Short mmCIF file of C-alpha atoms in Angstrom, two decimals:
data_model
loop_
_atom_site.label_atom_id
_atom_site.label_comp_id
_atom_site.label_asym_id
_atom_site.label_seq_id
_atom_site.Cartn_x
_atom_site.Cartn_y
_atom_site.Cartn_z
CA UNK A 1 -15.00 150.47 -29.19
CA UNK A 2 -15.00 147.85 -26.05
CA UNK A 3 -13.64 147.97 -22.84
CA UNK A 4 -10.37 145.21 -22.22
CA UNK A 5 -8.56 144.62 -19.46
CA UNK A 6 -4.98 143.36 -20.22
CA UNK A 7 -2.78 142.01 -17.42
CA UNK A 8 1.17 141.59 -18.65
CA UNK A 9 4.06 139.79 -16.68
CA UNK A 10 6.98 140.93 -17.82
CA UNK A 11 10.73 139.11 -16.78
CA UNK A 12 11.63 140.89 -13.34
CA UNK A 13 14.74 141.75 -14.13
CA UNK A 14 13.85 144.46 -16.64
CA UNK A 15 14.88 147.66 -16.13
CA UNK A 16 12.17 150.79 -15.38
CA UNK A 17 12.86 151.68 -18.93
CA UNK A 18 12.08 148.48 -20.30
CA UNK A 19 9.11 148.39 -18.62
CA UNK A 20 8.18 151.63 -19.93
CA UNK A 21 9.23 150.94 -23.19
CA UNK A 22 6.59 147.64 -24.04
CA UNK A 23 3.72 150.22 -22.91
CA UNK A 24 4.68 152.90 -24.93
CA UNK A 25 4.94 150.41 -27.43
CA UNK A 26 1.16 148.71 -26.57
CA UNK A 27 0.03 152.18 -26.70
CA UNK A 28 1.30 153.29 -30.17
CA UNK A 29 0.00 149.74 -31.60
CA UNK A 30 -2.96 150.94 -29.74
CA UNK A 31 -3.47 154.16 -31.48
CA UNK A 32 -2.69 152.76 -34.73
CA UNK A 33 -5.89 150.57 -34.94
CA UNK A 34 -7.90 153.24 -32.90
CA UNK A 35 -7.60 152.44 -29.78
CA UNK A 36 -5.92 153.80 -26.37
CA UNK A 37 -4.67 152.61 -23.52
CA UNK A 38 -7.22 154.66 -20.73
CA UNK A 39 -5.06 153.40 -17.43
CA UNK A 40 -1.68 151.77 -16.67
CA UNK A 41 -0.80 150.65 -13.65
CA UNK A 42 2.34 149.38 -12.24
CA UNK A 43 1.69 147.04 -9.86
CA UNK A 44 6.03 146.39 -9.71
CA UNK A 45 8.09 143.23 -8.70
CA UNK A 46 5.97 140.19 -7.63
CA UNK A 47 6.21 136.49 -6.57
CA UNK A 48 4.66 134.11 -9.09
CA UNK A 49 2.08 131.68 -7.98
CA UNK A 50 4.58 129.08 -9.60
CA UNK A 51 7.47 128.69 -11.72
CA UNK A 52 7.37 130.14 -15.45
CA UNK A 53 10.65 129.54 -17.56
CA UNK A 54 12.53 129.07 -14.29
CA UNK A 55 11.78 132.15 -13.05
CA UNK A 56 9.70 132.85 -9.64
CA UNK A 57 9.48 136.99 -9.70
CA UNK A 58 7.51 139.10 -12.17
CA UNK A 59 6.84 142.50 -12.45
CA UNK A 60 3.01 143.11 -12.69
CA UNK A 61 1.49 145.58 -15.27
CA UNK A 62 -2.05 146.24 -15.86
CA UNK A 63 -3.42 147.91 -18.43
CA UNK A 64 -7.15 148.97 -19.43
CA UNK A 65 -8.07 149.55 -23.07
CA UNK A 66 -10.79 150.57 -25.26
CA UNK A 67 -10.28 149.14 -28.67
CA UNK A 68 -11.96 147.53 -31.20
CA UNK A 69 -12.87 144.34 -30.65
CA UNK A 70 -11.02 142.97 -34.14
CA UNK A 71 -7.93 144.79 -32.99
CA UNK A 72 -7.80 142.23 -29.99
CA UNK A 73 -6.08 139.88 -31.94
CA UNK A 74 -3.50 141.42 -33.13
CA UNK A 75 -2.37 142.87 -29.63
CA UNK A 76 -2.66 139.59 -28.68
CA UNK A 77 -0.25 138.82 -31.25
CA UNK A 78 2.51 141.82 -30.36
CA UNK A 79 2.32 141.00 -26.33
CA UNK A 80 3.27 137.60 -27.84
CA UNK A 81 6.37 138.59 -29.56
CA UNK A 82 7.56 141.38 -27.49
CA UNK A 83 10.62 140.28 -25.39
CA UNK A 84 10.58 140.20 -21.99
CA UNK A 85 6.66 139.42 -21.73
CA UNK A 86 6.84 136.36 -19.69
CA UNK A 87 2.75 136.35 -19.52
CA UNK A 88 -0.90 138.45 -20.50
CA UNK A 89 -3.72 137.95 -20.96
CA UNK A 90 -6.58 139.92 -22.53
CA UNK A 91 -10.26 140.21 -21.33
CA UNK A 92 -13.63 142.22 -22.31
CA UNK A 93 -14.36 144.40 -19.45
CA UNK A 94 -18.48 144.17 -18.36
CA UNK A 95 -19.67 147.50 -19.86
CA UNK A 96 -20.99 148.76 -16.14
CA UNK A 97 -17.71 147.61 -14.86
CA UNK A 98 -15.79 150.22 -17.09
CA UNK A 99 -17.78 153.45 -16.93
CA UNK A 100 -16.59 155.86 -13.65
CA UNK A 101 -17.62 155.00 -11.12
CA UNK A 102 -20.24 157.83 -9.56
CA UNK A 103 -22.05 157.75 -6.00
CA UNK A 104 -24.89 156.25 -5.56
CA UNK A 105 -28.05 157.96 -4.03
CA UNK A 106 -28.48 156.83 -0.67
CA UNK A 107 -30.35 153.37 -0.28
CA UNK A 108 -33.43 153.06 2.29
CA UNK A 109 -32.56 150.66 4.79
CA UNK A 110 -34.69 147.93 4.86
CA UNK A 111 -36.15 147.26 8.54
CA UNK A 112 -37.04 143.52 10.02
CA UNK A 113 -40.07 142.62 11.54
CA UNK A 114 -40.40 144.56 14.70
#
């Protein structure tokens, strides 16, 4: 199991619902090939950096997964056919970058020349 990092567009004009409904649906893929969905957030309605489809708004949703890594493709595949995802992409998460994070113990500072 690897860390991912997916980040979905979905068409603006979908309803809360909607929105709810493709990460319900991500998660039950998900849990069918063994893997979970650890944090969703909802980042909401925002401006596109440019034009896809003819459309200038999206609403933002980002999603971190642990998942096998020959599961990836076929998520791939589902975010590809589900309507109303205008956009995602998939990454592997850096293995330090996805454990909690915990303080660190207090650094020295370093002192110049005096």
């Amino acid at each position: 199991m690897r860390p991912y990092e997916a980040m979905v567009i979905l068409d603006a004009s979908l309803e809360e619902s909607a929105v709810q409904a493709v990460v319900n649906r991500t998660s039950e893929l998900l849990s069918a090939s063994g893997g979970e969905v650890t944090r969703a957030d909802k980042w909401g309605k925002r401006r596109l950096a440019y034009e896809i489809d003819h459309r200038t708004e999206g609403y933002y949703l980002l999603l971190e997964l642990t998942l096998d890594p020959d599961a990836v493709a076929e998520i791939d595949r589902s975010l590809r056919l589900t309507e109303g995802v205008v956009r995602h992409k998939i990454v592997r998460m850096p293995e330090r970058a996805a454990k909690p994070a915990g303080r660190r113990a207090a650094e020295p500072a370093m002192s110049g020349p005096e």
